[in-house]
């Protein structure tokens, strides 16, 4: 038995040394930076790039859309199981007054502010982005809304998302989606946002 003791001791030391040696392959590496959102066709709900929605929400499969309304007032949603996107728009005229748009924006401001809403950059008009979990509207808790001038009319756009993919900055992404939606709105309806 005594002749096996040195062999056991040497084997134990080799195992201990191996166990304490750091593995370079196990070192953590920083996650890659999220891919930026770009403004490119095709569009979902006329205003939002399909590729951007897929990138931001992680949506897979077909994104069939269902639209109702007209240039002045309407909404569009992706008509799939998870309903990753809803877009609404409204402008003054045809029975919608400046006061009504102000009332709607103030209502959104109160709600978004209660949930830590972030004010959008001034060039996007009067708007906020927020995450509203555990509310009656939790089906699409990521929300961004803005009232802005385009041509001679005040306009309002709402963008609601069901989810944001892991690793994405929801507020930054929603702000960029609003920027693209306003530009696209101006292109479609021959007005310049901010004027």
PDB file of N, CA, C and O in Angstrom, residues 61-130:
ATOM      1  N   UNK A  61     -41.509  34.898 -38.980  1.00  0.00           N
ATOM      2  CA  UNK A  61     -42.688  34.508 -39.753  1.00  0.00           C
ATOM      3  C   UNK A  61     -43.346  35.690 -40.427  1.00  0.00           C
ATOM      4  O   UNK A  61     -42.881  36.830 -40.345  1.00  0.00           O
ATOM      5  N   UNK A  62     -44.476  35.436 -41.095  1.00  0.00           N
ATOM      6  CA  UNK A  62     -45.161  36.496 -41.844  1.00  0.00           C
ATOM      7  C   UNK A  62     -45.760  37.549 -40.915  1.00  0.00           C
ATOM      8  O   UNK A  62     -46.179  37.247 -39.807  1.00  0.00           O
ATOM      9  N   UNK A  63     -45.774  38.783 -41.387  1.00  0.00           N
ATOM     10  CA  UNK A  63     -46.357  39.903 -40.633  1.00  0.00           C
ATOM     11  C   UNK A  63     -47.495  40.498 -41.459  1.00  0.00           C
ATOM     12  O   UNK A  63     -47.354  41.557 -42.057  1.00  0.00           O
ATOM     13  N   UNK A  64     -48.608  39.801 -41.496  1.00  0.00           N
ATOM     14  CA  UNK A  64     -49.776  40.307 -42.225  1.00  0.00           C
ATOM     15  C   UNK A  64     -50.311  41.525 -41.494  1.00  0.00           C
ATOM     16  O   UNK A  64     -50.348  41.566 -40.273  1.00  0.00           O
ATOM     17  N   UNK A  65     -50.728  42.527 -42.250  1.00  0.00           N
ATOM     18  CA  UNK A  65     -51.236  43.744 -41.621  1.00  0.00           C
ATOM     19  C   UNK A  65     -52.709  43.939 -41.911  1.00  0.00           C
ATOM     20  O   UNK A  65     -53.221  43.493 -42.936  1.00  0.00           O
ATOM     21  N   UNK A  66     -53.365  44.612 -40.987  1.00  0.00           N
ATOM     22  CA  UNK A  66     -54.788  44.940 -41.131  1.00  0.00           C
ATOM     23  C   UNK A  66     -54.916  46.439 -40.852  1.00  0.00           C
ATOM     24  O   UNK A  66     -54.568  46.908 -39.779  1.00  0.00           O
ATOM     25  N   UNK A  67     -55.392  47.179 -41.865  1.00  0.00           N
ATOM     26  CA  UNK A  67     -55.462  48.636 -41.783  1.00  0.00           C
ATOM     27  C   UNK A  67     -56.904  49.109 -41.890  1.00  0.00           C
ATOM     28  O   UNK A  67     -57.687  48.565 -42.663  1.00  0.00           O
ATOM     29  N   UNK A  68     -57.224  50.139 -41.103  1.00  0.00           N
ATOM     30  CA  UNK A  68     -58.530  50.778 -41.224  1.00  0.00           C
ATOM     31  C   UNK A  68     -58.340  52.284 -41.143  1.00  0.00           C
ATOM     32  O   UNK A  68     -57.380  52.768 -40.560  1.00  0.00           O
ATOM     33  N   UNK A  69     -59.242  53.032 -41.765  1.00  0.00           N
ATOM     34  CA  UNK A  69     -59.160  54.485 -41.734  1.00  0.00           C
ATOM     35  C   UNK A  69     -58.639  55.052 -43.037  1.00  0.00           C
ATOM     36  O   UNK A  69     -58.630  54.395 -44.079  1.00  0.00           O
ATOM     37  N   UNK A  70     -58.173  56.308 -42.951  1.00  0.00           N
ATOM     38  CA  UNK A  70     -57.672  57.012 -44.129  1.00  0.00           C
ATOM     39  C   UNK A  70     -56.488  57.879 -43.736  1.00  0.00           C
ATOM     40  O   UNK A  70     -55.963  57.741 -42.635  1.00  0.00           O
ATOM     41  N   UNK A  71     -56.096  58.803 -44.608  1.00  0.00           N
ATOM     42  CA  UNK A  71     -54.948  59.680 -44.333  1.00  0.00           C
ATOM     43  C   UNK A  71     -55.140  60.476 -43.043  1.00  0.00           C
ATOM     44  O   UNK A  71     -54.201  60.707 -42.301  1.00  0.00           O
ATOM     45  N   UNK A  72     -56.373  60.891 -42.755  1.00  0.00           N
ATOM     46  CA  UNK A  72     -56.634  61.745 -41.602  1.00  0.00           C
ATOM     47  C   UNK A  72     -56.662  61.003 -40.274  1.00  0.00           C
ATOM     48  O   UNK A  72     -56.239  61.535 -39.252  1.00  0.00           O
ATOM     49  N   UNK A  73     -57.176  59.802 -40.280  1.00  0.00           N
ATOM     50  CA  UNK A  73     -57.343  59.064 -39.038  1.00  0.00           C
ATOM     51  C   UNK A  73     -57.388  57.576 -39.343  1.00  0.00           C
ATOM     52  O   UNK A  73     -58.175  57.136 -40.184  1.00  0.00           O
ATOM     53  N   UNK A  74     -56.537  56.816 -38.680  1.00  0.00           N
ATOM     54  CA  UNK A  74     -56.568  55.384 -38.923  1.00  0.00           C
ATOM     55  C   UNK A  74     -55.643  54.630 -38.002  1.00  0.00           C
ATOM     56  O   UNK A  74     -54.943  55.210 -37.160  1.00  0.00           O
ATOM     57  N   UNK A  75     -55.676  53.322 -38.166  1.00  0.00           N
ATOM     58  CA  UNK A  75     -54.771  52.471 -37.423  1.00  0.00           C
ATOM     59  C   UNK A  75     -54.460  51.230 -38.232  1.00  0.00           C
ATOM     60  O   UNK A  75     -55.204  50.847 -39.135  1.00  0.00           O
ATOM     61  N   UNK A  76     -53.333  50.639 -37.902  1.00  0.00           N
ATOM     62  CA  UNK A  76     -52.885  49.439 -38.582  1.00  0.00           C
ATOM     63  C   UNK A  76     -52.225  48.562 -37.531  1.00  0.00           C
ATOM     64  O   UNK A  76     -51.559  49.055 -36.623  1.00  0.00           O
ATOM     65  N   UNK A  77     -52.439  47.268 -37.663  1.00  0.00           N
ATOM     66  CA  UNK A  77     -51.785  46.334 -36.750  1.00  0.00           C
ATOM     67  C   UNK A  77     -51.351  45.106 -37.523  1.00  0.00           C
ATOM     68  O   UNK A  77     -51.927  44.778 -38.548  1.00  0.00           O
ATOM     69  N   UNK A  78     -50.326  44.469 -37.007  1.00  0.00           N
ATOM     70  CA  UNK A  78     -49.940  43.192 -37.590  1.00  0.00           C
ATOM     71  C   UNK A  78     -50.925  42.175 -37.046  1.00  0.00           C
ATOM     72  O   UNK A  78     -51.149  42.086 -35.844  1.00  0.00           O
ATOM     73  N   UNK A  79     -51.550  41.464 -37.934  1.00  0.00           N
ATOM     74  CA  UNK A  79     -52.620  40.534 -37.582  1.00  0.00           C
ATOM     75  C   UNK A  79     -52.069  39.116 -37.469  1.00  0.00           C
ATOM     76  O   UNK A  79     -52.386  38.245 -38.263  1.00  0.00           O
ATOM     77  N   UNK A  80     -51.181  38.922 -36.496  1.00  0.00           N
ATOM     78  CA  UNK A  80     -50.609  37.611 -36.222  1.00  0.00           C
ATOM     79  C   UNK A  80     -50.872  37.279 -34.763  1.00  0.00           C
ATOM     80  O   UNK A  80     -51.379  38.108 -34.009  1.00  0.00           O
ATOM     81  N   UNK A  81     -50.501  36.096 -34.339  1.00  0.00           N
ATOM     82  CA  UNK A  81     -50.772  35.653 -32.976  1.00  0.00           C
ATOM     83  C   UNK A  81     -50.211  36.603 -31.923  1.00  0.00           C
ATOM     84  O   UNK A  81     -50.895  36.993 -30.989  1.00  0.00           O
ATOM     85  N   UNK A  82     -48.949  37.009 -32.072  1.00  0.00           N
ATOM     86  CA  UNK A  82     -48.323  37.856 -31.052  1.00  0.00           C
ATOM     87  C   UNK A  82     -48.606  39.346 -31.240  1.00  0.00           C
ATOM     88  O   UNK A  82     -48.322  40.140 -30.352  1.00  0.00           O
ATOM     89  N   UNK A  83     -49.157  39.732 -32.378  1.00  0.00           N
ATOM     90  CA  UNK A  83     -49.443  41.140 -32.689  1.00  0.00           C
ATOM     91  C   UNK A  83     -48.300  42.068 -32.263  1.00  0.00           C
ATOM     92  O   UNK A  83     -48.463  42.917 -31.392  1.00  0.00           O
ATOM     93  N   UNK A  84     -47.139  41.929 -32.897  1.00  0.00           N
ATOM     94  CA  UNK A  84     -45.983  42.696 -32.447  1.00  0.00           C
ATOM     95  C   UNK A  84     -46.070  44.202 -32.664  1.00  0.00           C
ATOM     96  O   UNK A  84     -45.357  44.950 -32.015  1.00  0.00           O
ATOM     97  N   UNK A  85     -46.969  44.674 -33.545  1.00  0.00           N
ATOM     98  CA  UNK A  85     -46.975  46.096 -33.887  1.00  0.00           C
ATOM     99  C   UNK A  85     -48.388  46.635 -34.061  1.00  0.00           C
ATOM    100  O   UNK A  85     -49.250  45.973 -34.640  1.00  0.00           O
ATOM    101  N   UNK A  86     -48.585  47.861 -33.558  1.00  0.00           N
ATOM    102  CA  UNK A  86     -49.800  48.621 -33.850  1.00  0.00           C
ATOM    103  C   UNK A  86     -49.360  50.062 -34.093  1.00  0.00           C
ATOM    104  O   UNK A  86     -48.532  50.608 -33.367  1.00  0.00           O
ATOM    105  N   UNK A  87     -49.889  50.664 -35.145  1.00  0.00           N
ATOM    106  CA  UNK A  87     -49.584  52.051 -35.489  1.00  0.00           C
ATOM    107  C   UNK A  87     -50.907  52.795 -35.653  1.00  0.00           C
ATOM    108  O   UNK A  87     -51.816  52.306 -36.319  1.00  0.00           O
ATOM    109  N   UNK A  88     -51.000  53.954 -35.030  1.00  0.00           N
ATOM    110  CA  UNK A  88     -52.169  54.808 -35.198  1.00  0.00           C
ATOM    111  C   UNK A  88     -51.745  56.187 -35.648  1.00  0.00           C
ATOM    112  O   UNK A  88     -50.637  56.634 -35.345  1.00  0.00           O
ATOM    113  N   UNK A  89     -52.612  56.876 -36.399  1.00  0.00           N
ATOM    114  CA  UNK A  89     -52.310  58.239 -36.854  1.00  0.00           C
ATOM    115  C   UNK A  89     -53.590  59.052 -36.846  1.00  0.00           C
ATOM    116  O   UNK A  89     -54.693  58.529 -36.980  1.00  0.00           O
ATOM    117  N   UNK A  90     -53.403  60.349 -36.673  1.00  0.00           N
ATOM    118  CA  UNK A  90     -54.524  61.281 -36.605  1.00  0.00           C
ATOM    119  C   UNK A  90     -53.995  62.660 -36.946  1.00  0.00           C
ATOM    120  O   UNK A  90     -52.872  63.013 -36.580  1.00  0.00           O
ATOM    121  N   UNK A  91     -54.790  63.440 -37.685  1.00  0.00           N
ATOM    122  CA  UNK A  91     -54.390  64.826 -37.910  1.00  0.00           C
ATOM    123  C   UNK A  91     -55.588  65.741 -37.802  1.00  0.00           C
ATOM    124  O   UNK A  91     -56.740  65.294 -37.771  1.00  0.00           O
ATOM    125  N   UNK A  92     -55.309  67.025 -37.697  1.00  0.00           N
ATOM    126  CA  UNK A  92     -56.388  67.998 -37.578  1.00  0.00           C
ATOM    127  C   UNK A  92     -57.146  68.096 -38.891  1.00  0.00           C
ATOM    128  O   UNK A  92     -56.608  67.837 -39.967  1.00  0.00           O
ATOM    129  N   UNK A  93     -58.389  68.467 -38.797  1.00  0.00           N
ATOM    130  CA  UNK A  93     -59.262  68.550 -39.965  1.00  0.00           C
ATOM    131  C   UNK A  93     -60.283  67.434 -39.928  1.00  0.00           C
ATOM    132  O   UNK A  93     -60.178  66.494 -39.136  1.00  0.00           O
ATOM    133  N   UNK A  94     -61.285  67.526 -40.753  1.00  0.00           N
ATOM    134  CA  UNK A  94     -62.352  66.521 -40.806  1.00  0.00           C
ATOM    135  C   UNK A  94     -62.907  66.201 -39.424  1.00  0.00           C
ATOM    136  O   UNK A  94     -63.067  65.048 -39.041  1.00  0.00           O
ATOM    137  N   UNK A  95     -63.165  67.239 -38.633  1.00  0.00           N
ATOM    138  CA  UNK A  95     -63.778  67.048 -37.323  1.00  0.00           C
ATOM    139  C   UNK A  95     -62.807  66.889 -36.169  1.00  0.00           C
ATOM    140  O   UNK A  95     -63.213  66.809 -35.017  1.00  0.00           O
ATOM    141  N   UNK A  96     -61.524  66.821 -36.432  1.00  0.00           N
ATOM    142  CA  UNK A  96     -60.529  66.710 -35.362  1.00  0.00           C
ATOM    143  C   UNK A  96     -59.870  68.069 -35.178  1.00  0.00           C
ATOM    144  O   UNK A  96     -59.237  68.593 -36.092  1.00  0.00           O
ATOM    145  N   UNK A  97     -60.019  68.626 -33.981  1.00  0.00           N
ATOM    146  CA  UNK A  97     -59.489  69.964 -33.697  1.00  0.00           C
ATOM    147  C   UNK A  97     -58.099  69.882 -33.062  1.00  0.00           C
ATOM    148  O   UNK A  97     -57.661  68.827 -32.602  1.00  0.00           O
ATOM    149  N   UNK A  98     -57.417  71.030 -33.028  1.00  0.00           N
ATOM    150  CA  UNK A  98     -56.129  71.139 -32.334  1.00  0.00           C
ATOM    151  C   UNK A  98     -56.307  70.775 -30.866  1.00  0.00           C
ATOM    152  O   UNK A  98     -55.461  70.098 -30.281  1.00  0.00           O
ATOM    153  N   UNK A  99     -57.417  71.236 -30.303  1.00  0.00           N
ATOM    154  CA  UNK A  99     -57.690  70.966 -28.888  1.00  0.00           C
ATOM    155  C   UNK A  99     -57.817  69.468 -28.622  1.00  0.00           C
ATOM    156  O   UNK A  99     -57.359  68.966 -27.588  1.00  0.00           O
ATOM    157  N   UNK A 100     -58.433  68.743 -29.555  1.00  0.00           N
ATOM    158  CA  UNK A 100     -58.584  67.302 -29.375  1.00  0.00           C
ATOM    159  C   UNK A 100     -57.219  66.606 -29.414  1.00  0.00           C
ATOM    160  O   UNK A 100     -56.941  65.732 -28.585  1.00  0.00           O
ATOM    161  N   UNK A 101     -56.357  66.988 -30.352  1.00  0.00           N
ATOM    162  CA  UNK A 101     -55.011  66.406 -30.390  1.00  0.00           C
ATOM    163  C   UNK A 101     -54.241  66.742 -29.114  1.00  0.00           C
ATOM    164  O   UNK A 101     -53.537  65.881 -28.570  1.00  0.00           O
ATOM    165  N   UNK A 102     -54.383  67.989 -28.637  1.00  0.00           N
ATOM    166  CA  UNK A 102     -53.726  68.379 -27.382  1.00  0.00           C
ATOM    167  C   UNK A 102     -54.232  67.519 -26.223  1.00  0.00           C
ATOM    168  O   UNK A 102     -53.445  67.078 -25.383  1.00  0.00           O
ATOM    169  N   UNK A 103     -55.545  67.295 -26.172  1.00  0.00           N
ATOM    170  CA  UNK A 103     -56.140  66.470 -25.124  1.00  0.00           C
ATOM    171  C   UNK A 103     -55.583  65.046 -25.172  1.00  0.00           C
ATOM    172  O   UNK A 103     -55.200  64.474 -24.146  1.00  0.00           O
ATOM    173  N   UNK A 104     -55.513  64.461 -26.366  1.00  0.00           N
ATOM    174  CA  UNK A 104     -54.986  63.100 -26.507  1.00  0.00           C
ATOM    175  C   UNK A 104     -53.520  63.023 -26.085  1.00  0.00           C
ATOM    176  O   UNK A 104     -53.103  62.089 -25.396  1.00  0.00           O
ATOM    177  N   UNK A 105     -52.730  64.018 -26.490  1.00  0.00           N
ATOM    178  CA  UNK A 105     -51.315  64.004 -26.142  1.00  0.00           C
ATOM    179  C   UNK A 105     -51.129  64.178 -24.640  1.00  0.00           C
ATOM    180  O   UNK A 105     -50.281  63.519 -24.031  1.00  0.00           O
ATOM    181  N   UNK A 106     -51.923  65.035 -24.032  1.00  0.00           N
ATOM    182  CA  UNK A 106     -51.825  65.234 -22.577  1.00  0.00           C
ATOM    183  C   UNK A 106     -52.196  63.959 -21.827  1.00  0.00           C
ATOM    184  O   UNK A 106     -51.576  63.610 -20.818  1.00  0.00           O
ATOM    185  N   UNK A 107     -53.210  63.256 -22.316  1.00  0.00           N
ATOM    186  CA  UNK A 107     -53.610  61.984 -21.709  1.00  0.00           C
ATOM    187  C   UNK A 107     -52.455  60.971 -21.773  1.00  0.00           C
ATOM    188  O   UNK A 107     -52.156  60.296 -20.789  1.00  0.00           O
ATOM    189  N   UNK A 108     -51.798  60.881 -22.929  1.00  0.00           N
ATOM    190  CA  UNK A 108     -50.654  59.981 -23.062  1.00  0.00           C
ATOM    191  C   UNK A 108     -49.500  60.431 -22.167  1.00  0.00           C
ATOM    192  O   UNK A 108     -48.832  59.604 -21.549  1.00  0.00           O
ATOM    193  N   UNK A 109     -49.263  61.735 -22.077  1.00  0.00           N
ATOM    194  CA  UNK A 109     -48.183  62.250 -21.239  1.00  0.00           C
ATOM    195  C   UNK A 109     -48.377  61.840 -19.777  1.00  0.00           C
ATOM    196  O   UNK A 109     -47.449  61.395 -19.109  1.00  0.00           O
ATOM    197  N   UNK A 110     -49.613  61.978 -19.282  1.00  0.00           N
ATOM    198  CA  UNK A 110     -49.891  61.597 -17.882  1.00  0.00           C
ATOM    199  C   UNK A 110     -49.627  60.102 -17.673  1.00  0.00           C
ATOM    200  O   UNK A 110     -48.981  59.709 -16.707  1.00  0.00           O
ATOM    201  N   UNK A 111     -50.132  59.277 -18.579  1.00  0.00           N
ATOM    202  CA  UNK A 111     -49.961  57.833 -18.450  1.00  0.00           C
ATOM    203  C   UNK A 111     -48.490  57.435 -18.570  1.00  0.00           C
ATOM    204  O   UNK A 111     -47.959  56.719 -17.722  1.00  0.00           O
ATOM    205  N   UNK A 112     -47.812  57.896 -19.598  1.00  0.00           N
ATOM    206  CA  UNK A 112     -46.418  57.522 -19.819  1.00  0.00           C
ATOM    207  C   UNK A 112     -45.541  58.027 -18.675  1.00  0.00           C
ATOM    208  O   UNK A 112     -44.610  57.346 -18.246  1.00  0.00           O
ATOM    209  N   UNK A 113     -45.821  59.225 -18.174  1.00  0.00           N
ATOM    210  CA  UNK A 113     -45.024  59.798 -17.086  1.00  0.00           C
ATOM    211  C   UNK A 113     -45.146  58.976 -15.807  1.00  0.00           C
ATOM    212  O   UNK A 113     -44.173  58.838 -15.057  1.00  0.00           O
ATOM    213  N   UNK A 114     -46.313  58.426 -15.551  1.00  0.00           N
ATOM    214  CA  UNK A 114     -46.491  57.566 -14.363  1.00  0.00           C
ATOM    215  C   UNK A 114     -45.632  56.308 -14.447  1.00  0.00           C
ATOM    216  O   UNK A 114     -45.378  55.659 -13.442  1.00  0.00           O
ATOM    217  N   UNK A 115     -45.193  55.957 -15.638  1.00  0.00           N
ATOM    218  CA  UNK A 115     -44.386  54.754 -15.851  1.00  0.00           C
ATOM    219  C   UNK A 115     -42.967  55.084 -16.306  1.00  0.00           C
ATOM    220  O   UNK A 115     -42.328  54.282 -16.997  1.00  0.00           O
ATOM    221  N   UNK A 116     -42.474  56.259 -15.930  1.00  0.00           N
ATOM    222  CA  UNK A 116     -41.096  56.628 -16.247  1.00  0.00           C
ATOM    223  C   UNK A 116     -40.865  56.999 -17.692  1.00  0.00           C
ATOM    224  O   UNK A 116     -39.763  56.817 -18.212  1.00  0.00           O
ATOM    225  N   UNK A 117     -41.875  57.527 -18.356  1.00  0.00           N
ATOM    226  CA  UNK A 117     -41.761  57.904 -19.760  1.00  0.00           C
ATOM    227  C   UNK A 117     -40.615  58.863 -20.020  1.00  0.00           C
ATOM    228  O   UNK A 117     -40.260  59.671 -19.169  1.00  0.00           O
ATOM    229  N   UNK A 118     -40.032  58.752 -21.203  1.00  0.00           N
ATOM    230  CA  UNK A 118     -38.901  59.585 -21.608  1.00  0.00           C
ATOM    231  C   UNK A 118     -39.360  60.513 -22.724  1.00  0.00           C
ATOM    232  O   UNK A 118     -39.964  60.075 -23.706  1.00  0.00           O
ATOM    233  N   UNK A 119     -39.068  61.801 -22.570  1.00  0.00           N
ATOM    234  CA  UNK A 119     -39.432  62.804 -23.568  1.00  0.00           C
ATOM    235  C   UNK A 119     -38.611  62.599 -24.836  1.00  0.00           C
ATOM    236  O   UNK A 119     -37.399  62.383 -24.777  1.00  0.00           O
ATOM    237  N   UNK A 120     -39.283  62.665 -25.970  1.00  0.00           N
ATOM    238  CA  UNK A 120     -38.605  62.520 -27.258  1.00  0.00           C
ATOM    239  C   UNK A 120     -37.806  63.777 -27.584  1.00  0.00           C
ATOM    240  O   UNK A 120     -38.110  64.861 -27.086  1.00  0.00           O
ATOM    241  N   UNK A 121     -36.799  63.662 -28.452  1.00  0.00           N
ATOM    242  CA  UNK A 121     -36.061  64.856 -28.895  1.00  0.00           C
ATOM    243  C   UNK A 121     -37.019  65.886 -29.510  1.00  0.00           C
ATOM    244  O   UNK A 121     -38.008  65.524 -30.155  1.00  0.00           O
ATOM    245  N   UNK A 122     -36.722  67.155 -29.304  1.00  0.00           N
ATOM    246  CA  UNK A 122     -37.597  68.246 -29.737  1.00  0.00           C
ATOM    247  C   UNK A 122     -37.922  68.199 -31.228  1.00  0.00           C
ATOM    248  O   UNK A 122     -39.035  68.555 -31.625  1.00  0.00           O
ATOM    249  N   UNK A 123     -36.999  67.733 -32.073  1.00  0.00           N
ATOM    250  CA  UNK A 123     -37.267  67.709 -33.518  1.00  0.00           C
ATOM    251  C   UNK A 123     -38.365  66.720 -33.889  1.00  0.00           C
ATOM    252  O   UNK A 123     -38.877  66.753 -35.006  1.00  0.00           O
ATOM    253  N   UNK A 124     -38.761  65.844 -32.954  1.00  0.00           N
ATOM    254  CA  UNK A 124     -39.861  64.914 -33.211  1.00  0.00           C
ATOM    255  C   UNK A 124     -41.191  65.450 -32.695  1.00  0.00           C
ATOM    256  O   UNK A 124     -42.194  64.744 -32.726  1.00  0.00           O
ATOM    257  N   UNK A 125     -41.192  66.689 -32.236  1.00  0.00           N
ATOM    258  CA  UNK A 125     -42.427  67.303 -31.750  1.00  0.00           C
ATOM    259  C   UNK A 125     -42.624  67.052 -30.265  1.00  0.00           C
ATOM    260  O   UNK A 125     -41.673  66.878 -29.512  1.00  0.00           O
ATOM    261  N   UNK A 126     -43.881  67.021 -29.851  1.00  0.00           N
ATOM    262  CA  UNK A 126     -44.264  66.818 -28.461  1.00  0.00           C
ATOM    263  C   UNK A 126     -44.551  65.332 -28.277  1.00  0.00           C
ATOM    264  O   UNK A 126     -45.571  64.836 -28.754  1.00  0.00           O
ATOM    265  N   UNK A 127     -43.643  64.606 -27.629  1.00  0.00           N
ATOM    266  CA  UNK A 127     -43.863  63.174 -27.517  1.00  0.00           C
ATOM    267  C   UNK A 127     -43.067  62.517 -26.419  1.00  0.00           C
ATOM    268  O   UNK A 127     -42.142  63.099 -25.849  1.00  0.00           O
ATOM    269  N   UNK A 128     -43.449  61.268 -26.138  1.00  0.00           N
ATOM    270  CA  UNK A 128     -42.801  60.461 -25.122  1.00  0.00           C
ATOM    271  C   UNK A 128     -42.767  59.005 -25.550  1.00  0.00           C
ATOM    272  O   UNK A 128     -43.594  58.565 -26.354  1.00  0.00           O
ATOM    273  N   UNK A 129     -41.825  58.275 -24.945  1.00  0.00           N
ATOM    274  CA  UNK A 129     -41.744  56.822 -25.112  1.00  0.00           C
ATOM    275  C   UNK A 129     -41.742  56.215 -23.715  1.00  0.00           C
ATOM    276  O   UNK A 129     -41.168  56.787 -22.790  1.00  0.00           O
ATOM    277  N   UNK A 130     -42.388  55.054 -23.566  1.00  0.00           N
ATOM    278  CA  UNK A 130     -42.466  54.428 -22.246  1.00  0.00           C
ATOM    279  C   UNK A 130     -42.724  52.936 -22.355  1.00  0.00           C
ATOM    280  O   UNK A 130     -43.183  52.435 -23.381  1.00  0.00           O
TER     281      UNK A 130
END
